[in-house]
mmCIF file with all atom_site columns, C-alpha atoms in Angstrom:
data_model
loop_
_atom_site.group_PDB
_atom_site.id
_atom_site.type_symbol
_atom_site.label_atom_id
_atom_site.label_alt_id
_atom_site.label_comp_id
_atom_site.label_asym_id
_atom_site.label_entity_id
_atom_site.label_seq_id
_atom_site.pdbx_PDB_ins_code
_atom_site.Cartn_x
_atom_site.Cartn_y
_atom_site.Cartn_z
_atom_site.occupancy
_atom_site.B_iso_or_equiv
_atom_site.pdbx_formal_charge
_atom_site.auth_seq_id
_atom_site.auth_comp_id
_atom_site.auth_asym_id
_atom_site.auth_atom_id
_atom_site.pdbx_PDB_model_num
ATOM 1   C CA . MET A 1 1   ? 100.816 136.571 67.863 1.00 73.00 ? 6   MET A CA 1
ATOM 2   C CA . SER A 1 2   ? 102.521 139.919 67.139 1.00 69.00 ? 7   SER A CA 1
ATOM 3   C CA . LEU A 1 3   ? 103.566 143.090 68.651 1.00 72.00 ? 8   LEU A CA 1
ATOM 4   C CA . THR A 1 4   ? 103.470 146.283 66.713 1.00 66.00 ? 9   THR A CA 1
ATOM 5   C CA . TYR A 1 5   ? 105.203 149.493 67.535 1.00 63.00 ? 10  TYR A CA 1
ATOM 6   C CA . GLU A 1 6   ? 105.147 153.099 66.105 1.00 64.00 ? 11  GLU A CA 1
ATOM 7   C CA . THR A 1 7   ? 108.554 154.308 65.342 1.00 61.00 ? 12  THR A CA 1
ATOM 8   C CA . PRO A 1 8   ? 109.902 157.921 66.193 1.00 59.00 ? 13  PRO A CA 1
ATOM 9   C CA . VAL A 1 9   ? 109.988 159.524 62.796 1.00 52.00 ? 14  VAL A CA 1
ATOM 10  C CA . PHE A 1 10  ? 108.638 163.017 61.696 1.00 45.00 ? 15  PHE A CA 1
ATOM 11  C CA . HIS A 1 11  ? 105.536 161.350 60.248 1.00 51.00 ? 16  HIS A CA 1
ATOM 12  C CA . PRO A 1 12  ? 104.929 158.607 62.627 1.00 49.00 ? 17  PRO A CA 1
ATOM 13  C CA . LYS A 1 13  ? 102.238 156.900 60.636 1.00 54.00 ? 18  LYS A CA 1
ATOM 14  C CA . GLU A 1 14  ? 104.732 155.872 57.918 1.00 61.00 ? 19  GLU A CA 1
ATOM 15  C CA . GLU A 1 15  ? 106.635 153.246 59.875 1.00 82.00 ? 20  GLU A CA 1
ATOM 16  C CA . ILE A 1 16  ? 105.542 150.237 61.901 1.00 88.00 ? 21  ILE A CA 1
ATOM 17  C CA . ILE A 1 17  ? 107.911 147.570 63.408 1.00 91.00 ? 22  ILE A CA 1
ATOM 18  C CA . ILE A 1 18  ? 106.148 144.278 63.589 1.00 92.00 ? 23  ILE A CA 1
ATOM 19  C CA . VAL A 1 19  ? 107.471 141.578 66.058 1.00 94.00 ? 24  VAL A CA 1
ATOM 20  C CA . GLY A 1 20  ? 106.249 138.156 65.155 1.00 93.00 ? 25  GLY A CA 1
ATOM 21  C CA . ILE A 1 21  ? 106.194 135.695 68.011 1.00 92.00 ? 26  ILE A CA 1
ATOM 22  C CA . GLY A 1 22  ? 106.371 132.013 67.186 1.00 91.00 ? 27  GLY A CA 1
ATOM 23  C CA . TYR A 1 23  ? 108.129 128.620 68.023 1.00 94.00 ? 28  TYR A CA 1
ATOM 24  C CA . ARG A 1 24  ? 111.178 126.645 67.013 1.00 94.00 ? 29  ARG A CA 1
ATOM 25  C CA . LEU A 1 25  ? 109.273 123.738 65.388 1.00 96.00 ? 30  LEU A CA 1
ATOM 26  C CA . ASP A 1 26  ? 110.362 120.273 64.276 1.00 95.00 ? 31  ASP A CA 1
ATOM 27  C CA . ASP A 1 27  ? 111.714 120.029 60.611 1.00 96.00 ? 32  ASP A CA 1
ATOM 28  C CA . ASP A 1 28  ? 109.056 117.530 59.898 1.00 95.00 ? 33  ASP A CA 1
ATOM 29  C CA . ARG A 1 29  ? 106.164 119.573 58.636 1.00 95.00 ? 34  ARG A CA 1
ATOM 30  C CA . LEU A 1 30  ? 103.412 117.428 60.233 1.00 95.00 ? 35  LEU A CA 1
ATOM 31  C CA . ARG A 1 31  ? 105.171 117.278 63.537 1.00 95.00 ? 36  ARG A CA 1
ATOM 32  C CA . GLY A 1 32  ? 105.784 121.016 63.392 1.00 96.00 ? 37  GLY A CA 1
ATOM 33  C CA . LEU A 1 33  ? 102.056 121.637 62.813 1.00 96.00 ? 38  LEU A CA 1
ATOM 34  C CA . ALA A 1 34  ? 101.190 119.397 65.736 1.00 97.00 ? 39  ALA A CA 1
ATOM 35  C CA . GLN A 1 35  ? 103.655 121.323 68.021 1.00 97.00 ? 40  GLN A CA 1
ATOM 36  C CA . TRP A 1 36  ? 102.378 124.564 66.886 1.00 97.00 ? 41  TRP A CA 1
ATOM 37  C CA . SER A 1 37  ? 98.726  123.542 67.604 1.00 97.00 ? 42  SER A CA 1
ATOM 38  C CA . ALA A 1 38  ? 99.635  122.263 71.054 1.00 97.00 ? 43  ALA A CA 1
ATOM 39  C CA . TRP A 1 39  ? 101.875 125.136 72.016 1.00 97.00 ? 44  TRP A CA 1
ATOM 40  C CA . ARG A 1 40  ? 99.649  128.019 70.916 1.00 97.00 ? 45  ARG A CA 1
ATOM 41  C CA . THR A 1 41  ? 96.729  126.350 72.654 1.00 98.00 ? 46  THR A CA 1
ATOM 42  C CA . ARG A 1 42  ? 98.796  126.320 75.798 1.00 98.00 ? 47  ARG A CA 1
ATOM 43  C CA . ASP A 1 43  ? 100.068 129.873 75.439 1.00 98.00 ? 48  ASP A CA 1
ATOM 44  C CA . LEU A 1 44  ? 96.990  131.762 74.292 1.00 98.00 ? 49  LEU A CA 1
ATOM 45  C CA . THR A 1 45  ? 94.143  130.438 76.523 1.00 98.00 ? 50  THR A CA 1
ATOM 46  C CA . PRO A 1 46  ? 93.716  131.900 80.014 1.00 97.00 ? 51  PRO A CA 1
ATOM 47  C CA . VAL A 1 47  ? 92.206  128.890 81.684 1.00 97.00 ? 52  VAL A CA 1
ATOM 48  C CA . ASN A 1 48  ? 92.861  125.106 81.575 1.00 97.00 ? 53  ASN A CA 1
ATOM 49  C CA . SER A 1 49  ? 90.042  123.157 79.893 1.00 96.00 ? 54  SER A CA 1
ATOM 50  C CA . ALA A 1 50  ? 89.941  119.293 79.869 1.00 97.00 ? 55  ALA A CA 1
ATOM 51  C CA . GLU A 1 51  ? 87.674  119.517 76.719 1.00 96.00 ? 56  GLU A CA 1
ATOM 52  C CA . THR A 1 52  ? 89.907  121.611 74.867 1.00 97.00 ? 57  THR A CA 1
ATOM 53  C CA . ASP A 1 53  ? 92.969  119.636 75.679 1.00 97.00 ? 58  ASP A CA 1
ATOM 54  C CA . ALA A 1 54  ? 91.115  116.456 74.663 1.00 97.00 ? 59  ALA A CA 1
ATOM 55  C CA . TYR A 1 55  ? 89.931  118.103 71.379 1.00 97.00 ? 60  TYR A CA 1
ATOM 56  C CA . TRP A 1 56  ? 93.436  118.989 70.227 1.00 97.00 ? 61  TRP A CA 1
ATOM 57  C CA . GLN A 1 57  ? 95.059  115.775 71.389 1.00 97.00 ? 62  GLN A CA 1
ATOM 58  C CA . GLU A 1 58  ? 92.644  113.849 69.419 1.00 97.00 ? 63  GLU A CA 1
ATOM 59  C CA . ASN A 1 59  ? 93.201  115.987 66.308 1.00 96.00 ? 64  ASN A CA 1
ATOM 60  C CA . ILE A 1 60  ? 96.969  115.833 66.694 1.00 96.00 ? 65  ILE A CA 1
ATOM 61  C CA . ALA A 1 61  ? 96.828  112.117 67.002 1.00 96.00 ? 66  ALA A CA 1
ATOM 62  C CA . LYS A 1 62  ? 95.000  111.963 63.663 1.00 95.00 ? 67  LYS A CA 1
ATOM 63  C CA . LEU A 1 63  ? 97.428  114.156 62.206 1.00 94.00 ? 68  LEU A CA 1
ATOM 64  C CA . LEU A 1 64  ? 100.452 111.945 63.490 1.00 95.00 ? 69  LEU A CA 1
ATOM 65  C CA . ASP A 1 65  ? 98.845  108.631 62.630 1.00 94.00 ? 70  ASP A CA 1
ATOM 66  C CA . GLY A 1 66  ? 98.075  107.810 66.205 1.00 92.00 ? 71  GLY A CA 1
ATOM 67  C CA . GLU A 1 67  ? 100.954 109.248 67.885 1.00 93.00 ? 72  GLU A CA 1
ATOM 68  C CA . GLN A 1 68  ? 99.999  111.027 71.087 1.00 93.00 ? 73  GLN A CA 1
ATOM 69  C CA . MET A 1 69  ? 101.152 114.571 72.031 1.00 95.00 ? 74  MET A CA 1
ATOM 70  C CA . GLN A 1 70  ? 100.113 116.098 75.267 1.00 95.00 ? 75  GLN A CA 1
ATOM 71  C CA . VAL A 1 71  ? 98.159  119.495 75.233 1.00 97.00 ? 76  VAL A CA 1
ATOM 72  C CA . HIS A 1 72  ? 97.821  121.695 78.360 1.00 97.00 ? 77  HIS A CA 1
ATOM 73  C CA . SER A 1 73  ? 95.602  124.714 77.838 1.00 98.00 ? 78  SER A CA 1
ATOM 74  C CA . GLY A 1 74  ? 95.633  127.578 80.208 1.00 98.00 ? 79  GLY A CA 1
ATOM 75  C CA . GLY A 1 75  ? 99.090  129.177 80.070 1.00 98.00 ? 80  GLY A CA 1
ATOM 76  C CA . ALA A 1 76  ? 98.139  132.738 78.977 1.00 98.00 ? 81  ALA A CA 1
ATOM 77  C CA . ALA A 1 77  ? 99.291  134.342 82.193 1.00 98.00 ? 82  ALA A CA 1
ATOM 78  C CA . GLY A 1 78  ? 102.850 132.811 81.612 1.00 98.00 ? 83  GLY A CA 1
ATOM 79  C CA . PHE A 1 79  ? 102.842 133.890 78.044 1.00 98.00 ? 84  PHE A CA 1
ATOM 80  C CA . LEU A 1 80  ? 101.813 137.455 79.035 1.00 98.00 ? 85  LEU A CA 1
ATOM 81  C CA . ARG A 1 81  ? 104.542 137.576 81.637 1.00 98.00 ? 86  ARG A CA 1
ATOM 82  C CA . ALA A 1 82  ? 107.035 136.576 79.066 1.00 97.00 ? 87  ALA A CA 1
ATOM 83  C CA . LEU A 1 83  ? 105.814 139.473 76.885 1.00 97.00 ? 88  LEU A CA 1
ATOM 84  C CA . ARG A 1 84  ? 105.919 141.964 79.585 1.00 97.00 ? 89  ARG A CA 1
ATOM 85  C CA . GLU A 1 85  ? 109.322 140.760 81.317 1.00 97.00 ? 90  GLU A CA 1
ATOM 86  C CA . GLU A 1 86  ? 111.238 139.455 78.338 1.00 97.00 ? 91  GLU A CA 1
ATOM 87  C CA . ILE A 1 87  ? 110.071 140.288 74.905 1.00 96.00 ? 92  ILE A CA 1
ATOM 88  C CA . ILE A 1 88  ? 109.011 143.747 75.407 1.00 97.00 ? 93  ILE A CA 1
ATOM 89  C CA . PRO A 1 89  ? 112.211 144.850 77.187 1.00 97.00 ? 94  PRO A CA 1
ATOM 90  C CA . PHE A 1 90  ? 114.500 143.317 74.588 1.00 96.00 ? 95  PHE A CA 1
ATOM 91  C CA . VAL A 1 91  ? 112.793 144.915 71.682 1.00 95.00 ? 96  VAL A CA 1
ATOM 92  C CA . GLU A 1 92  ? 112.712 148.311 73.363 1.00 95.00 ? 97  GLU A CA 1
ATOM 93  C CA . ALA A 1 93  ? 116.345 148.003 74.210 1.00 95.00 ? 98  ALA A CA 1
ATOM 94  C CA . ASN A 1 94  ? 117.435 147.090 70.907 1.00 95.00 ? 99  ASN A CA 1
ATOM 95  C CA . TYR A 1 95  ? 115.221 148.767 68.255 1.00 93.00 ? 100 TYR A CA 1
ATOM 96  C CA . ARG A 1 96  ? 114.105 152.176 67.502 1.00 90.00 ? 101 ARG A CA 1
ATOM 97  C CA . VAL A 1 97  ? 110.553 152.191 68.843 1.00 91.00 ? 102 VAL A CA 1
ATOM 98  C CA . LEU A 1 98  ? 108.054 154.217 70.865 1.00 90.00 ? 103 LEU A CA 1
ATOM 99  C CA . ALA A 1 99  ? 107.566 152.519 74.035 1.00 90.00 ? 104 ALA A CA 1
ATOM 100 C CA . ASP A 1 100 ? 104.381 154.342 74.765 1.00 90.00 ? 105 ASP A CA 1
ATOM 101 C CA . ASP A 1 101 ? 102.697 153.054 71.623 1.00 92.00 ? 106 ASP A CA 1
ATOM 102 C CA . ARG A 1 102 ? 102.897 149.192 71.544 1.00 95.00 ? 107 ARG A CA 1
ATOM 103 C CA . GLY A 1 103 ? 100.272 147.252 69.856 1.00 96.00 ? 108 GLY A CA 1
ATOM 104 C CA . LEU A 1 104 ? 99.182  143.638 70.233 1.00 97.00 ? 109 LEU A CA 1
ATOM 105 C CA . ALA A 1 105 ? 97.481  141.655 67.462 1.00 97.00 ? 110 ALA A CA 1
ATOM 106 C CA . GLY A 1 106 ? 96.095  138.067 67.374 1.00 97.00 ? 111 GLY A CA 1
ATOM 107 C CA . TYR A 1 107 ? 93.756  135.892 65.553 1.00 97.00 ? 112 TYR A CA 1
ATOM 108 C CA . SER A 1 108 ? 91.394  133.030 66.778 1.00 97.00 ? 113 SER A CA 1
ATOM 109 C CA . TYR A 1 109 ? 93.045  131.995 70.199 1.00 97.00 ? 114 TYR A CA 1
ATOM 110 C CA . GLY A 1 110 ? 95.367  134.904 69.519 1.00 97.00 ? 115 GLY A CA 1
ATOM 111 C CA . GLY A 1 111 ? 92.294  137.149 69.557 1.00 97.00 ? 116 GLY A CA 1
ATOM 112 C CA . LEU A 1 112 ? 91.320  135.605 72.867 1.00 98.00 ? 117 LEU A CA 1
ATOM 113 C CA . PHE A 1 113 ? 94.666  136.331 74.247 1.00 98.00 ? 118 PHE A CA 1
ATOM 114 C CA . ALA A 1 114 ? 94.605  139.964 72.992 1.00 98.00 ? 119 ALA A CA 1
ATOM 115 C CA . LEU A 1 115 ? 91.292  140.536 74.801 1.00 98.00 ? 120 LEU A CA 1
ATOM 116 C CA . TYR A 1 116 ? 92.705  138.785 77.904 1.00 98.00 ? 121 TYR A CA 1
ATOM 117 C CA . ALA A 1 117 ? 95.686  141.016 77.907 1.00 98.00 ? 122 ALA A CA 1
ATOM 118 C CA . LEU A 1 118 ? 93.518  144.084 77.525 1.00 97.00 ? 123 LEU A CA 1
ATOM 119 C CA . PHE A 1 119 ? 91.697  143.313 80.756 1.00 97.00 ? 124 PHE A CA 1
ATOM 120 C CA . GLN A 1 120 ? 94.671  141.783 82.695 1.00 97.00 ? 125 GLN A CA 1
ATOM 121 C CA . GLU A 1 121 ? 97.199  144.439 81.743 1.00 96.00 ? 126 GLU A CA 1
ATOM 122 C CA . PRO A 1 122 ? 95.527  147.660 80.927 1.00 96.00 ? 127 PRO A CA 1
ATOM 123 C CA . GLY A 1 123 ? 97.732  150.164 79.305 1.00 94.00 ? 128 GLY A CA 1
ATOM 124 C CA . LEU A 1 124 ? 100.430 147.687 78.358 1.00 97.00 ? 129 LEU A CA 1
ATOM 125 C CA . PHE A 1 125 ? 99.267  147.998 74.746 1.00 97.00 ? 130 PHE A CA 1
ATOM 126 C CA . SER A 1 126 ? 97.679  150.981 73.238 1.00 95.00 ? 131 SER A CA 1
ATOM 127 C CA . ARG A 1 127 ? 96.342  149.345 70.220 1.00 96.00 ? 132 ARG A CA 1
ATOM 128 C CA . ILE A 1 128 ? 94.875  145.997 70.258 1.00 97.00 ? 133 ILE A CA 1
ATOM 129 C CA . PHE A 1 129 ? 93.500  143.756 67.343 1.00 97.00 ? 134 PHE A CA 1
ATOM 130 C CA . ALA A 1 130 ? 91.386  140.666 68.176 1.00 98.00 ? 135 ALA A CA 1
ATOM 131 C CA . GLY A 1 131 ? 90.605  138.932 64.935 1.00 97.00 ? 136 GLY A CA 1
ATOM 132 C CA . SER A 1 132 ? 87.773  136.273 65.323 1.00 97.00 ? 137 SER A CA 1
ATOM 133 C CA . PRO A 1 133 ? 88.603  135.927 69.133 1.00 97.00 ? 138 PRO A CA 1
ATOM 134 C CA . SER A 1 134 ? 87.457  132.673 70.738 1.00 95.00 ? 139 SER A CA 1
ATOM 135 C CA . ILE A 1 135 ? 85.182  134.368 73.403 1.00 95.00 ? 140 ILE A CA 1
ATOM 136 C CA . ASP A 1 136 ? 84.154  132.158 76.274 1.00 94.00 ? 141 ASP A CA 1
ATOM 137 C CA . ASP A 1 137 ? 82.520  132.403 79.705 1.00 95.00 ? 142 ASP A CA 1
ATOM 138 C CA . ASP A 1 138 ? 85.877  133.146 81.518 1.00 96.00 ? 143 ASP A CA 1
ATOM 139 C CA . LEU A 1 139 ? 86.598  136.062 79.190 1.00 97.00 ? 144 LEU A CA 1
ATOM 140 C CA . ARG A 1 140 ? 83.116  137.533 79.723 1.00 96.00 ? 145 ARG A CA 1
ATOM 141 C CA . THR A 1 141 ? 83.636  137.150 83.459 1.00 97.00 ? 146 THR A CA 1
ATOM 142 C CA . ARG A 1 142 ? 86.933  138.930 83.275 1.00 97.00 ? 147 ARG A CA 1
ATOM 143 C CA . GLU A 1 143 ? 85.262  141.734 81.443 1.00 97.00 ? 148 GLU A CA 1
ATOM 144 C CA . GLU A 1 144 ? 82.501  142.019 84.097 1.00 97.00 ? 149 GLU A CA 1
ATOM 145 C CA . ASN A 1 145 ? 85.009  141.926 86.911 1.00 97.00 ? 150 ASN A CA 1
ATOM 146 C CA . TYR A 1 146 ? 87.081  144.621 85.211 1.00 97.00 ? 151 TYR A CA 1
ATOM 147 C CA . ALA A 1 147 ? 84.110  146.819 84.696 1.00 97.00 ? 152 ALA A CA 1
ATOM 148 C CA . ALA A 1 148 ? 83.000  146.466 88.415 1.00 97.00 ? 153 ALA A CA 1
ATOM 149 C CA . ALA A 1 149 ? 86.540  147.691 89.616 1.00 97.00 ? 154 ALA A CA 1
ATOM 150 C CA . HIS A 1 150 ? 87.510  150.301 87.037 1.00 97.00 ? 155 HIS A CA 1
ATOM 151 C CA . LYS A 1 151 ? 86.097  153.389 85.526 1.00 96.00 ? 156 LYS A CA 1
ATOM 152 C CA . ASP A 1 152 ? 88.353  153.632 82.414 1.00 97.00 ? 157 ASP A CA 1
ATOM 153 C CA . LEU A 1 153 ? 90.240  151.221 80.013 1.00 97.00 ? 158 LEU A CA 1
ATOM 154 C CA . PRO A 1 154 ? 92.745  152.839 77.979 1.00 95.00 ? 159 PRO A CA 1
ATOM 155 C CA . GLY A 1 155 ? 93.430  151.907 74.453 1.00 95.00 ? 160 GLY A CA 1
ATOM 156 C CA . ARG A 1 156 ? 92.179  151.404 70.861 1.00 96.00 ? 161 ARG A CA 1
ATOM 157 C CA . LEU A 1 157 ? 90.545  148.052 70.165 1.00 97.00 ? 162 LEU A CA 1
ATOM 158 C CA . LEU A 1 158 ? 89.518  146.551 66.709 1.00 97.00 ? 163 LEU A CA 1
ATOM 159 C CA . MET A 1 159 ? 87.647  143.270 66.782 1.00 97.00 ? 164 MET A CA 1
ATOM 160 C CA . THR A 1 160 ? 86.772  141.563 63.443 1.00 97.00 ? 165 THR A CA 1
ATOM 161 C CA . ILE A 1 161 ? 84.710  138.385 62.722 1.00 97.00 ? 166 ILE A CA 1
ATOM 162 C CA . GLY A 1 162 ? 83.760  136.608 59.456 1.00 97.00 ? 167 GLY A CA 1
ATOM 163 C CA . GLU A 1 163 ? 80.143  136.834 58.244 1.00 96.00 ? 168 GLU A CA 1
ATOM 164 C CA . GLN A 1 164 ? 80.023  133.180 57.913 1.00 96.00 ? 169 GLN A CA 1
ATOM 165 C CA . GLU A 1 165 ? 81.431  132.258 61.444 1.00 96.00 ? 170 GLU A CA 1
ATOM 166 C CA . GLY A 1 166 ? 78.044  131.238 62.835 1.00 93.00 ? 171 GLY A CA 1
ATOM 167 C CA . LYS A 1 167 ? 77.361  131.620 66.610 1.00 93.00 ? 172 LYS A CA 1
ATOM 168 C CA . GLU A 1 168 ? 80.917  133.165 67.003 1.00 95.00 ? 173 GLU A CA 1
ATOM 169 C CA . LEU A 1 169 ? 79.708  136.194 65.210 1.00 96.00 ? 174 LEU A CA 1
ATOM 170 C CA . GLU A 1 170 ? 77.054  136.842 67.767 1.00 95.00 ? 175 GLU A CA 1
ATOM 171 C CA . LEU A 1 171 ? 79.597  136.325 70.704 1.00 96.00 ? 176 LEU A CA 1
ATOM 172 C CA . VAL A 1 172 ? 82.132  138.831 69.229 1.00 96.00 ? 177 VAL A CA 1
ATOM 173 C CA . GLN A 1 173 ? 79.394  141.341 68.319 1.00 96.00 ? 178 GLN A CA 1
ATOM 174 C CA . SER A 1 174 ? 78.085  141.011 71.928 1.00 96.00 ? 179 SER A CA 1
ATOM 175 C CA . MET A 1 175 ? 81.542  141.719 73.395 1.00 97.00 ? 180 MET A CA 1
ATOM 176 C CA . SER A 1 176 ? 81.844  144.805 71.217 1.00 96.00 ? 181 SER A CA 1
ATOM 177 C CA . TYR A 1 177 ? 78.500  146.163 72.291 1.00 96.00 ? 182 TYR A CA 1
ATOM 178 C CA . ARG A 1 178 ? 79.327  145.390 76.028 1.00 96.00 ? 183 ARG A CA 1
ATOM 179 C CA . LEU A 1 179 ? 82.469  147.313 75.867 1.00 97.00 ? 184 LEU A CA 1
ATOM 180 C CA . ARG A 1 180 ? 80.860  150.236 74.119 1.00 96.00 ? 185 ARG A CA 1
ATOM 181 C CA . SER A 1 181 ? 78.233  150.364 76.703 1.00 96.00 ? 186 SER A CA 1
ATOM 182 C CA . ARG A 1 182 ? 80.827  150.889 79.401 1.00 97.00 ? 187 ARG A CA 1
ATOM 183 C CA . VAL A 1 183 ? 81.604  154.360 77.967 1.00 96.00 ? 188 VAL A CA 1
ATOM 184 C CA . TYR A 1 184 ? 85.245  154.064 79.083 1.00 97.00 ? 189 TYR A CA 1
ATOM 185 C CA . PRO A 1 185 ? 86.696  157.607 78.327 1.00 97.00 ? 190 PRO A CA 1
ATOM 186 C CA . GLY A 1 186 ? 90.086  156.170 77.139 1.00 97.00 ? 191 GLY A CA 1
ATOM 187 C CA . LEU A 1 187 ? 88.729  153.323 75.110 1.00 97.00 ? 192 LEU A CA 1
ATOM 188 C CA . LYS A 1 188 ? 87.921  153.453 71.344 1.00 96.00 ? 193 LYS A CA 1
ATOM 189 C CA . VAL A 1 189 ? 86.139  150.310 70.144 1.00 96.00 ? 194 VAL A CA 1
ATOM 190 C CA . GLN A 1 190 ? 85.815  149.312 66.521 1.00 95.00 ? 195 GLN A CA 1
ATOM 191 C CA . PHE A 1 191 ? 83.910  146.248 65.206 1.00 96.00 ? 196 PHE A CA 1
ATOM 192 C CA . HIS A 1 192 ? 83.855  144.951 61.630 1.00 95.00 ? 197 HIS A CA 1
ATOM 193 C CA . ILE A 1 193 ? 82.236  141.953 60.019 1.00 96.00 ? 198 ILE A CA 1
ATOM 194 C CA . LEU A 1 194 ? 84.209  140.612 57.060 1.00 96.00 ? 199 LEU A CA 1
ATOM 195 C CA . GLU A 1 195 ? 81.504  140.027 54.383 1.00 95.00 ? 200 GLU A CA 1
ATOM 196 C CA . GLY A 1 196 ? 81.503  136.596 52.814 1.00 95.00 ? 201 GLY A CA 1
ATOM 197 C CA . GLU A 1 197 ? 84.421  135.290 55.041 1.00 96.00 ? 202 GLU A CA 1
ATOM 198 C CA . GLY A 1 198 ? 84.700  132.384 57.373 1.00 96.00 ? 203 GLY A CA 1
ATOM 199 C CA . HIS A 1 199 ? 87.134  131.836 60.211 1.00 96.00 ? 204 HIS A CA 1
ATOM 200 C CA . VAL A 1 200 ? 90.027  130.688 57.844 1.00 95.00 ? 205 VAL A CA 1
ATOM 201 C CA . SER A 1 201 ? 89.348  132.680 54.791 1.00 95.00 ? 206 SER A CA 1
ATOM 202 C CA . GLY A 1 202 ? 88.991  135.888 56.903 1.00 95.00 ? 207 GLY A CA 1
ATOM 203 C CA . MET A 1 203 ? 92.373  135.977 58.372 1.00 95.00 ? 208 MET A CA 1
ATOM 204 C CA . ALA A 1 204 ? 94.136  137.801 55.559 1.00 95.00 ? 209 ALA A CA 1
ATOM 205 C CA . ALA A 1 205 ? 91.379  140.352 55.239 1.00 94.00 ? 210 ALA A CA 1
ATOM 206 C CA . ALA A 1 206 ? 91.229  140.937 58.915 1.00 95.00 ? 211 ALA A CA 1
ATOM 207 C CA . ILE A 1 207 ? 94.936  141.620 59.301 1.00 93.00 ? 212 ILE A CA 1
ATOM 208 C CA . SER A 1 208 ? 94.857  144.092 56.372 1.00 92.00 ? 213 SER A CA 1
ATOM 209 C CA . ARG A 1 209 ? 91.999  145.896 57.879 1.00 91.00 ? 214 ARG A CA 1
ATOM 210 C CA . ALA A 1 210 ? 93.628  145.976 61.353 1.00 93.00 ? 215 ALA A CA 1
ATOM 211 C CA . LEU A 1 211 ? 96.729  147.759 59.854 1.00 90.00 ? 216 LEU A CA 1
ATOM 212 C CA . ARG A 1 212 ? 94.628  150.233 58.132 1.00 88.00 ? 217 ARG A CA 1
ATOM 213 C CA . MET A 1 213 ? 92.127  151.006 61.072 1.00 89.00 ? 218 MET A CA 1
ATOM 214 C CA . LEU A 1 214 ? 94.541  150.950 63.894 1.00 90.00 ? 219 LEU A CA 1
ATOM 215 C CA . TYR A 1 215 ? 97.415  152.829 62.242 1.00 86.00 ? 220 TYR A CA 1
ATOM 216 C CA . TYR A 1 216 ? 96.303  154.637 59.132 1.00 80.00 ? 221 TYR A CA 1
ATOM 217 C CA . THR A 1 217 ? 92.998  156.156 60.210 1.00 70.00 ? 222 THR A CA 1
ATOM 218 C CA . VAL A 1 218 ? 92.237  158.488 62.902 1.00 59.00 ? 223 VAL A CA 1
#
């Protein structure tokens, strides 16, 4: 996950501050990878899923030659609270940024979290990039509930998906169409399919396109 900020200069589109959000991992690379997998699953998913927990625990055990590591999905609310109450205030107190032009960028589970934040804390971020987001029934329900209770959703949103991502392509495309159909006055939705790319290979292309489309085009 990362936050992005416009900076107050004469030509504001020339500077962006990117705040990367990560973890203090074990020096052993495999153990560090296992920790990263477990903790990002916890922080970026809105609801607990026993199936998700079991999937990652099984794969981590394979990575660590049978050693078990607990995975507890569903911690997105706590992570969003940490962004709002700790990370954002620290950045804005210590760096030359525009507090009214924050961005939030995430890929895969990070893309899911970015959309969750859009519906949960509208207006907290003015630019949102959701790359190959893991869209599920819970997120679709959150979108429907938001639409039923609100007439506007402020922000500029870019969603990307790899052409070779199978059924996920249809899910992301459907979310894009759904948001456009709401005709929110304050929301600009952009959607891009990355030709020839899959979930892993599309990450670099998606990030490059997000920077260009969210910050360097009108």
